[in-house]
Tab-separated table of C-alpha atoms in Angstrom:
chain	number	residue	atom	x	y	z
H	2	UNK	CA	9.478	22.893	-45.585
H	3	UNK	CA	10.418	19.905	-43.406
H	4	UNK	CA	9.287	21.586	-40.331
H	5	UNK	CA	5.698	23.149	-41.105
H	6	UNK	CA	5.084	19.365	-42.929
H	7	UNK	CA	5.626	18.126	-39.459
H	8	UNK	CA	3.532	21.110	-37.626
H	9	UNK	CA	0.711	20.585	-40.137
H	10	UNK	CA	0.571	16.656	-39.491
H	11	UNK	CA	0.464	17.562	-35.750
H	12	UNK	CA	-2.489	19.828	-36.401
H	13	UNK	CA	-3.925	17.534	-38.379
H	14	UNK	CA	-3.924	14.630	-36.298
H	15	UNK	CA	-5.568	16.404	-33.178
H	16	UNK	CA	-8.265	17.948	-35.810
H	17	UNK	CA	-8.620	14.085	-37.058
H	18	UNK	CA	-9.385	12.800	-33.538
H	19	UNK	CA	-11.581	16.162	-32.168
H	20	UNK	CA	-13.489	15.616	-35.096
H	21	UNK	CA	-14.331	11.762	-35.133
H	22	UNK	CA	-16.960	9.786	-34.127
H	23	UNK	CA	-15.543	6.403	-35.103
H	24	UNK	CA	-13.021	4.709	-32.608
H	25	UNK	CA	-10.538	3.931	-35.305
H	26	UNK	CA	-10.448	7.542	-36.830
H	27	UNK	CA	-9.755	8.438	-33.041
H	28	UNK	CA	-7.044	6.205	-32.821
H	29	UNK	CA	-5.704	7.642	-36.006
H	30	UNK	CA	-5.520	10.818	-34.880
H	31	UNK	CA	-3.838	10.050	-31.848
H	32	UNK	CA	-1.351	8.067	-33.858
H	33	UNK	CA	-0.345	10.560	-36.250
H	34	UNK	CA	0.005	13.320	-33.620
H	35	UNK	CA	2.689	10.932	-32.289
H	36	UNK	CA	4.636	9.765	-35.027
H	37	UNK	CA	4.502	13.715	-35.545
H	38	UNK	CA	5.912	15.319	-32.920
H	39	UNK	CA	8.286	12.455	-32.093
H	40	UNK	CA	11.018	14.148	-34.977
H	41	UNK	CA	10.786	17.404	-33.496
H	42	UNK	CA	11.793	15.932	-30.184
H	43	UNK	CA	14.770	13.970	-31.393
H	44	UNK	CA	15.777	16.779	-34.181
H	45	UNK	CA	18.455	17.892	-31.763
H	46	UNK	CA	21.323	14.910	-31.718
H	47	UNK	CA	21.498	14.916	-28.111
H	48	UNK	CA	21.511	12.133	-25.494
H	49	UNK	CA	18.949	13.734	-23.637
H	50	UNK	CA	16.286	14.392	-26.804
H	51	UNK	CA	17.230	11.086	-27.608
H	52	UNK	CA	15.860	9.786	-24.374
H	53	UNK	CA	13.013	11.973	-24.495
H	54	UNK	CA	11.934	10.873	-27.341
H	55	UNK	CA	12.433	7.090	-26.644
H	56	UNK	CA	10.091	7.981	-23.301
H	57	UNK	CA	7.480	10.037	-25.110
H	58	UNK	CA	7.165	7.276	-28.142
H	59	UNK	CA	6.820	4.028	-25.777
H	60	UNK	CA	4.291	5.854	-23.547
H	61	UNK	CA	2.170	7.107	-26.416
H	62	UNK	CA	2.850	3.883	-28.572
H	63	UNK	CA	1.291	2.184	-25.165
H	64	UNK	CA	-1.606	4.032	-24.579
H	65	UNK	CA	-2.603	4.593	-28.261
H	66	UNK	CA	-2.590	0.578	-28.262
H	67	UNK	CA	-4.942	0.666	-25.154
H	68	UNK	CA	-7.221	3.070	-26.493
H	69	UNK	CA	-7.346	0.559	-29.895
H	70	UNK	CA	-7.556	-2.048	-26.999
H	71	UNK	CA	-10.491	-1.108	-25.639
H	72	UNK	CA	-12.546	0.675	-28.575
H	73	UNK	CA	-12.270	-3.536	-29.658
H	74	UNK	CA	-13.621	-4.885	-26.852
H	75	UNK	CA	-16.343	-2.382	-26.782
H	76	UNK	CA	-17.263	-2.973	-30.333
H	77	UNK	CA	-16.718	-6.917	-29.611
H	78	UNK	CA	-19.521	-7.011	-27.064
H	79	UNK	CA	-21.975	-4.245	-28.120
H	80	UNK	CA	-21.504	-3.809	-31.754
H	81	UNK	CA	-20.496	-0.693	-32.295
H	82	UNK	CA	-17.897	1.854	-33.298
H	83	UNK	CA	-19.626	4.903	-32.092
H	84	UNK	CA	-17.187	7.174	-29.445
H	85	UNK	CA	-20.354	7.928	-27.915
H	86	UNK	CA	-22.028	4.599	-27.478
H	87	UNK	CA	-19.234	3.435	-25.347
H	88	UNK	CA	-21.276	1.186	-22.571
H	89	UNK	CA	-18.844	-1.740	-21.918
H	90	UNK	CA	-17.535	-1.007	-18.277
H	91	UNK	CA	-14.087	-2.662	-18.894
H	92	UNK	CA	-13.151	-1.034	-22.093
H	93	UNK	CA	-14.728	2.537	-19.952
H	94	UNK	CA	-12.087	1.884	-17.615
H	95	UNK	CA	-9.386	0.906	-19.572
H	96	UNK	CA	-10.230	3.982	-22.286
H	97	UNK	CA	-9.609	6.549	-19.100
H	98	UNK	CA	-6.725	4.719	-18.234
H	99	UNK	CA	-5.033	5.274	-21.643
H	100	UNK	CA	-6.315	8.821	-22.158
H	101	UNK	CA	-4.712	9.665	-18.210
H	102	UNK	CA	-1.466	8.051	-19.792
H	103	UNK	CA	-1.597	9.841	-23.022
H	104	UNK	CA	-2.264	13.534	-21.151
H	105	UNK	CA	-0.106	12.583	-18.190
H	106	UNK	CA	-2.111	12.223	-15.173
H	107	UNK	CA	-0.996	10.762	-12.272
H	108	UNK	CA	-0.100	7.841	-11.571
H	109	UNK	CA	0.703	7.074	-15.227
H	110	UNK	CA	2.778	11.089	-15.257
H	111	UNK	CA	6.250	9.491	-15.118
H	112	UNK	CA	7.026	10.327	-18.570
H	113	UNK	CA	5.953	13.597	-18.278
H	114	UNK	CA	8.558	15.856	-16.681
H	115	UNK	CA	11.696	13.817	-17.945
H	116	UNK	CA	10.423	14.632	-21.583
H	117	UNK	CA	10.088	18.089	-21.012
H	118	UNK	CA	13.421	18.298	-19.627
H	119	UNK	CA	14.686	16.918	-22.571
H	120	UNK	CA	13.496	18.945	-24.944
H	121	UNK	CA	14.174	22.690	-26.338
H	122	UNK	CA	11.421	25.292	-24.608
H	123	UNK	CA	9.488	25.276	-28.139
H	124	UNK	CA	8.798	21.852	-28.012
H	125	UNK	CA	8.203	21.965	-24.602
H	126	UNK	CA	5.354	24.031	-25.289
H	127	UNK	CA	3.791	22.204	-28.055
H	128	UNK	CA	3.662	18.873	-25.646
H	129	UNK	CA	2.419	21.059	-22.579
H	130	UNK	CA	-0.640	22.715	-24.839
H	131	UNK	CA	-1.486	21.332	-27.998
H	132	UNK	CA	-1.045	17.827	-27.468
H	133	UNK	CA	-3.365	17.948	-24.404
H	134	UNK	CA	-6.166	18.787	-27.034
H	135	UNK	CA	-6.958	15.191	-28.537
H	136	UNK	CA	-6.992	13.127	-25.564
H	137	UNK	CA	-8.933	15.834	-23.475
H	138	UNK	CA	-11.699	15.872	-27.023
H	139	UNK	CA	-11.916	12.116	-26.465
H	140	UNK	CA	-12.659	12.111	-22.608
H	141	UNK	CA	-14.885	15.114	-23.176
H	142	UNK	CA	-16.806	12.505	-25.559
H	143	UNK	CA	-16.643	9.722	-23.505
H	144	UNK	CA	-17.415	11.735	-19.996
H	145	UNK	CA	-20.833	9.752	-19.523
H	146	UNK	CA	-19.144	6.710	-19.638
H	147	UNK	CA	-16.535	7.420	-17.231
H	148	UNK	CA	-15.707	6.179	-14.333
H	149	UNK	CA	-15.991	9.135	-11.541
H	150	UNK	CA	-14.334	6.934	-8.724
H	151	UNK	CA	-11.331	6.305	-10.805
H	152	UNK	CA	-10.765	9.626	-12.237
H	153	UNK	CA	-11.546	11.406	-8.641
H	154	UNK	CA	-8.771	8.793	-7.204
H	155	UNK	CA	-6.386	10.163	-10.514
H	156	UNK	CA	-7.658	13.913	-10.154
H	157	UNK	CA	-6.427	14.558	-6.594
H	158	UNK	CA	-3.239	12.190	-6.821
H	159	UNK	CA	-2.135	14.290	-9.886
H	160	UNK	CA	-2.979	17.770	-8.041
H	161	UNK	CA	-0.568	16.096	-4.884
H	162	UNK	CA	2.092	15.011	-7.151
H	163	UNK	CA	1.876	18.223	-9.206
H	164	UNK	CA	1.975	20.258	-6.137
H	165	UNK	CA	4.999	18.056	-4.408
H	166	UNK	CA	7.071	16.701	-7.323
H	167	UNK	CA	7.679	20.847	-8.141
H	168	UNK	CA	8.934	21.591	-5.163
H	169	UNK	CA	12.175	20.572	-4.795
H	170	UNK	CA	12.861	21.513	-8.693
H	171	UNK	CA	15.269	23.669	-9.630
H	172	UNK	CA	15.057	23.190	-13.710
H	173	UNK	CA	11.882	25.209	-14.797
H	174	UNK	CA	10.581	22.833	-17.780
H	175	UNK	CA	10.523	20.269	-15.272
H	176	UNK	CA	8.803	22.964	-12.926
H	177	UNK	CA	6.278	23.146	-15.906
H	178	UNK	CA	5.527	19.690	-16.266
H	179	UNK	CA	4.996	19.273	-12.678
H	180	UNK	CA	2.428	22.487	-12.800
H	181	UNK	CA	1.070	20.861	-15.898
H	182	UNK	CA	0.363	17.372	-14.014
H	183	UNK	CA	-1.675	19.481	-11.299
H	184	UNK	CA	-3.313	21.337	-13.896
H	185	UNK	CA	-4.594	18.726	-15.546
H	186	UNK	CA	-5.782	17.084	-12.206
H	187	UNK	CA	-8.084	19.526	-11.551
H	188	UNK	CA	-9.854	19.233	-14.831
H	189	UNK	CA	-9.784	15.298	-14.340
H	190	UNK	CA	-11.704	16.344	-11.054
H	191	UNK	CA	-14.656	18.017	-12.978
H	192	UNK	CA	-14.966	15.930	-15.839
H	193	UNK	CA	-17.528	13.696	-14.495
H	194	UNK	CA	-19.538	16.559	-12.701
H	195	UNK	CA	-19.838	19.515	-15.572
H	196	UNK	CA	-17.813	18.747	-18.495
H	197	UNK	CA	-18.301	22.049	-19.769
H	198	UNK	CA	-15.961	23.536	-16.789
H	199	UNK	CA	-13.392	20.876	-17.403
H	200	UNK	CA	-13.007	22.469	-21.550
H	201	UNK	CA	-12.920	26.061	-19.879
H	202	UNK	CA	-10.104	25.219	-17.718
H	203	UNK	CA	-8.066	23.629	-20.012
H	204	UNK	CA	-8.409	26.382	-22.490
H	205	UNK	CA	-7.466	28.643	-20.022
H	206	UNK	CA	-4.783	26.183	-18.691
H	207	UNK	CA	-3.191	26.588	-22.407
H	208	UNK	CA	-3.814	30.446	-22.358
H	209	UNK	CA	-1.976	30.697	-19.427
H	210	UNK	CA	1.086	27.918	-19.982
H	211	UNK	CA	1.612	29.954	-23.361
H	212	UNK	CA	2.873	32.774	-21.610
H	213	UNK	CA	4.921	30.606	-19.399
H	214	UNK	CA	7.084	29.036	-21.982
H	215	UNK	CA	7.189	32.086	-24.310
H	216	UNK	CA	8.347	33.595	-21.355
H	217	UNK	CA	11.233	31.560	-20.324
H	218	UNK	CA	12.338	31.488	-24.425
H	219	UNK	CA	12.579	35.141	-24.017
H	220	UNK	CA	14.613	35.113	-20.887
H	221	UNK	CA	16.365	32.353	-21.820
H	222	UNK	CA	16.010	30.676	-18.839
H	223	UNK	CA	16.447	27.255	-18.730
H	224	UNK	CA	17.380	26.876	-14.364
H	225	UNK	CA	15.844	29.025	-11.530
H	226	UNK	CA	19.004	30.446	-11.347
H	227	UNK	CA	18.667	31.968	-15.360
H	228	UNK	CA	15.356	34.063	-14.094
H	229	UNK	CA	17.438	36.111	-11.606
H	230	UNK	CA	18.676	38.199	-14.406
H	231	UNK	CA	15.209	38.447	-15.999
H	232	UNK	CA	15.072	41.812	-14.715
H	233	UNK	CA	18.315	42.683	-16.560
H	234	UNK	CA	17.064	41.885	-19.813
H	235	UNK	CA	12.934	43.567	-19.598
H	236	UNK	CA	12.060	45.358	-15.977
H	237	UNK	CA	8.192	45.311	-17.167
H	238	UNK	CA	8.511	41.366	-18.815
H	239	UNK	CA	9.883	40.817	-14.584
H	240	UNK	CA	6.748	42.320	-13.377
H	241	UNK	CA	4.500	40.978	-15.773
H	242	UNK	CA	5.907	37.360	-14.816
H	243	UNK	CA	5.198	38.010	-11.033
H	244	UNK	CA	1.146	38.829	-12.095
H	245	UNK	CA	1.407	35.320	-14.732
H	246	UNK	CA	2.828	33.151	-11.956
H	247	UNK	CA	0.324	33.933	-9.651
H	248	UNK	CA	-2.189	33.390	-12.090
H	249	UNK	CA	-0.881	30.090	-12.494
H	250	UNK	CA	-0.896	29.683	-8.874
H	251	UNK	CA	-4.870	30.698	-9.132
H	252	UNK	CA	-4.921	34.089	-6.750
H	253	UNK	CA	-8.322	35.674	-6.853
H	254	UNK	CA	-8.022	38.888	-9.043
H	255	UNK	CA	-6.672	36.871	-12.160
H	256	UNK	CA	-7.518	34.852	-14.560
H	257	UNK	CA	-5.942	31.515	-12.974
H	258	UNK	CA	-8.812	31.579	-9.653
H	259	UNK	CA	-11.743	31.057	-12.171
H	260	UNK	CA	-11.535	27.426	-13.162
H	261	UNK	CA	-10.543	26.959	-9.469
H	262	UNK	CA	-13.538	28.718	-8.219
H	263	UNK	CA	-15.970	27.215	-10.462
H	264	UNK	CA	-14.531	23.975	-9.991
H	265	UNK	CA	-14.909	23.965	-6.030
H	266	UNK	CA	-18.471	25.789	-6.482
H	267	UNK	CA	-19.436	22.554	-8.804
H	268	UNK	CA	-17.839	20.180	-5.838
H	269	UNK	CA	-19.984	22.014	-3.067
H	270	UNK	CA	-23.392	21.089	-5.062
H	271	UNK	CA	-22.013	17.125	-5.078
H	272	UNK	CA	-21.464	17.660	-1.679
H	273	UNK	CA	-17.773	15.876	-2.407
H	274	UNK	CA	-16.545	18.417	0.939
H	275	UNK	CA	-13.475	15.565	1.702
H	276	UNK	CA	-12.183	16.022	-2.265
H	277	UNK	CA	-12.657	19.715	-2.459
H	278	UNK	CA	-10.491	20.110	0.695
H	279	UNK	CA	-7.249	18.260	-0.846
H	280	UNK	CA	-7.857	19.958	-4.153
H	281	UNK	CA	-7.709	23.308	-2.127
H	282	UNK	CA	-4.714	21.992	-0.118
H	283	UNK	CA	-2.797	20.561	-2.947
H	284	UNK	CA	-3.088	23.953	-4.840
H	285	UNK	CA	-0.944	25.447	-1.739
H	286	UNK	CA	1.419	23.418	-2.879
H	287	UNK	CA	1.808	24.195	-6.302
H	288	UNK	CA	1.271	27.919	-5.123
H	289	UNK	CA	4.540	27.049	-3.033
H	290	UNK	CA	6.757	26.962	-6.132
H	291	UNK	CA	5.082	29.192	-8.023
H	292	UNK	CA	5.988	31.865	-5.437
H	293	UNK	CA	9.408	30.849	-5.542
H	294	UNK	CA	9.713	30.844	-9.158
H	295	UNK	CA	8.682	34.959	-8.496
H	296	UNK	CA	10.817	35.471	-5.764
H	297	UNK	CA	13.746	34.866	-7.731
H	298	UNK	CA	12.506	36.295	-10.996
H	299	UNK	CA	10.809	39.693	-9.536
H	300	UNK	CA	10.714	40.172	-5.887
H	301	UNK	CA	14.336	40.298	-4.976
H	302	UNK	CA	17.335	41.586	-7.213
H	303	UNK	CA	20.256	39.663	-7.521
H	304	UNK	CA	23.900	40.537	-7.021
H	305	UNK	CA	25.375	40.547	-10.964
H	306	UNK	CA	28.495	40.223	-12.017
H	307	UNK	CA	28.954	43.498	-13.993
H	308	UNK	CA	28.423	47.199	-12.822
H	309	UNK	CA	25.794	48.223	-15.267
H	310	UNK	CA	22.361	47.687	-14.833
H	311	UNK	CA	20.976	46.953	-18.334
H	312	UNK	CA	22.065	44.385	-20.395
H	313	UNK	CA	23.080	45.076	-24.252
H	314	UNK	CA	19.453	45.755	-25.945
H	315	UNK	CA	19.504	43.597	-29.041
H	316	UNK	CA	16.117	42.840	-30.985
H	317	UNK	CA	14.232	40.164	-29.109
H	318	UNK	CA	14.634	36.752	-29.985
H	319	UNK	CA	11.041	36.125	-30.267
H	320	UNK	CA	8.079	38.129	-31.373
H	321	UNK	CA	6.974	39.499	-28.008
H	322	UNK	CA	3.090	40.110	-29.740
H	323	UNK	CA	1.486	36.298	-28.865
H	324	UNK	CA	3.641	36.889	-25.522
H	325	UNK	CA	1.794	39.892	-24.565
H	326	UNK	CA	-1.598	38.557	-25.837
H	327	UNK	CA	-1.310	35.552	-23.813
H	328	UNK	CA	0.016	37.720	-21.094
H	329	UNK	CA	-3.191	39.785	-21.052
H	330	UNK	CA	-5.971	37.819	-21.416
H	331	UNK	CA	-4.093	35.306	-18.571
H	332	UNK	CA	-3.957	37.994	-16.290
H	333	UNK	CA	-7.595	40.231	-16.736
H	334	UNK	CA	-10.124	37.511	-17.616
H	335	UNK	CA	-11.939	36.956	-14.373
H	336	UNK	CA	-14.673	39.334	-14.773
H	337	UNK	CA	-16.144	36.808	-17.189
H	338	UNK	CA	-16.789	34.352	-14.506
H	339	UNK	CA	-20.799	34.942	-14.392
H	340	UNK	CA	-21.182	33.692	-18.149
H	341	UNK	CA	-20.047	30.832	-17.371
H	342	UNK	CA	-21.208	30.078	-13.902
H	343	UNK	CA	-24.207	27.861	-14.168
């Protein structure tokens, strides 16, 4: 009972905030997402969840108060509580600033990877998709308003970050949260230009990040190491994984190269060439790890322990149907490009 209360208020907070058109609804939203999700990261009595959820709270708690912050000073100056009428270039600035600390773009991405890590993969997934909704709804709101300089500067230190911090990883949530940061730089990247790109990709960010997580519950895998017996438990979940990780990585027959491509096609007609050539460069990086994550998963077997080749076939811990949903549609959906392409 305890649990879907909790899941409900989550839901309801992001639907409170997508929804709004006053500031302070908006900022109650945001707020009750927060004091949501903040027991089901500290239901396990653990050090770490502990500290996770002492991160996630003070960073939330901090932006939350800057969004309030600056939805004052607007109304102080101009009047008005509307989300759209935000003109005040101070409070414009300051309201990105929050929203890139609630979502976790760089610089302001610190919390980010050390609350995934603390956290069991469920959660994990909840704070890598759904709670990427509310603050993305308010930029998407605010995007004429917005500062393009300042979320440019954010966009292609988040896609750097994303693409390095991963690299030397060896903990896939922390992998995640690192693929997440990059993620969500490229979308900062667009917002300005063609908001309408920046929704697509995250939707497809979240289609694709589903499969991730739901992926590593099933294998249990909670290291790199954990994957190399993926094959043990499901030979076609192995090869699947290969096809998902590249999509992540944004290779051109799958679903993960069309917010890319659109993206950099958008960035061509601003003539921003300098911009478009780190976002390009950066997403070698992230393709670095991405790679290795299927290396070790797919491409190579690994020496086991015990002589057979199967493990013991109990029922699966999870229901494998939103799995293989996800799966699909983040693996076949690029011939939709041309209706979206302007």
């Amino acid at each position: 009972i305890m649990q879907s209360l909790i899941l409900s208020s989550i839901a309801t907070g992001t639907i409170i905030t997508m929804t709004s058109y006053h500031w302070l609804l908006a900022w109650i939203g945001l707020e009750l997402n927060t004091l949501a999700i903040v027991p089901i990261i500290a239901k396990h009595h653990h050090p770490r969840s502990t500290e996770a959820t002492t991160k996630y709270f003070l960073t939330q708690a901090a932006a939350s108060a800057m969004v309030l912050f600056a939805s004052t000073l607007n109304a102080w100056t101009t009047g008005t509580w509307d989300i759209t009428q935000l003109t005040n270039p101070p409070a414009c600035n300051m309201l990105t600033i929050a929203l890139a600390m609630k979502l976790g773009l760089a610089p302001l991405h610190f919390w980010l990877p050390e609350v995934l890590q603390g956290t069991p993969l469920k959660t994990g997934l909840i704070i890598a998709t759904w709670q990427k909704l509310a603050p993305m709804a308010l930029l998407f709101l605010i995007f004429n308003s917005t500062n393009t300089t300042i979320l440019l500067i954010m966009a292609l230190m988040s896609t750097m970050i994303g693409g390095w911090g991963g690299l030397n990883q060896t903990q896939t949530r922390k992998i995640m949260a690192f693929s997440s940061i990059a993620h969500l730089g490229w979308m900062a990247s667009i917002l300005t230009l063609n908001p309408s790109i920046m929704l697509l990709s995250l939707v497809l960010y979240i289609i694709m990040t589903a499969p991730t997580f739901l992926m590593l519950m099933f294998t249990s895998s909670k290291t790199i190491k954990d994957l190399t017996t993926s094959w043990n438990i499901s030979p076609p979940m192995a090869a699947m994984t290969l096809m998902l990780l590249m999509s992540l990585g944004g290779l051109p027959p799958l679903t993960g190269f069309m917010p890319k491509w659109l993206i950099l096609q958008e960035m061509t007609s601003h003539n921003l060439t300098m911009t478009m050539t780190i976002l390009a460069l950066s997403a070698l990086l992230s393709l670095f790890f991405y790679l290795r994550l299927s290396y070790t998963s797919t491409l190579t077997v690994f020496p086991t322990t015990t002589k057979t080749t199967h493990k013991w076939r109990f029922q699966p811990k999870l229901a494998t149907t939103p799995l293989m949903t996800t799966m699909l549609l983040s693996l076949l959906l690029l011939p939709l490009t041309p209706t979206f392409s302007p």
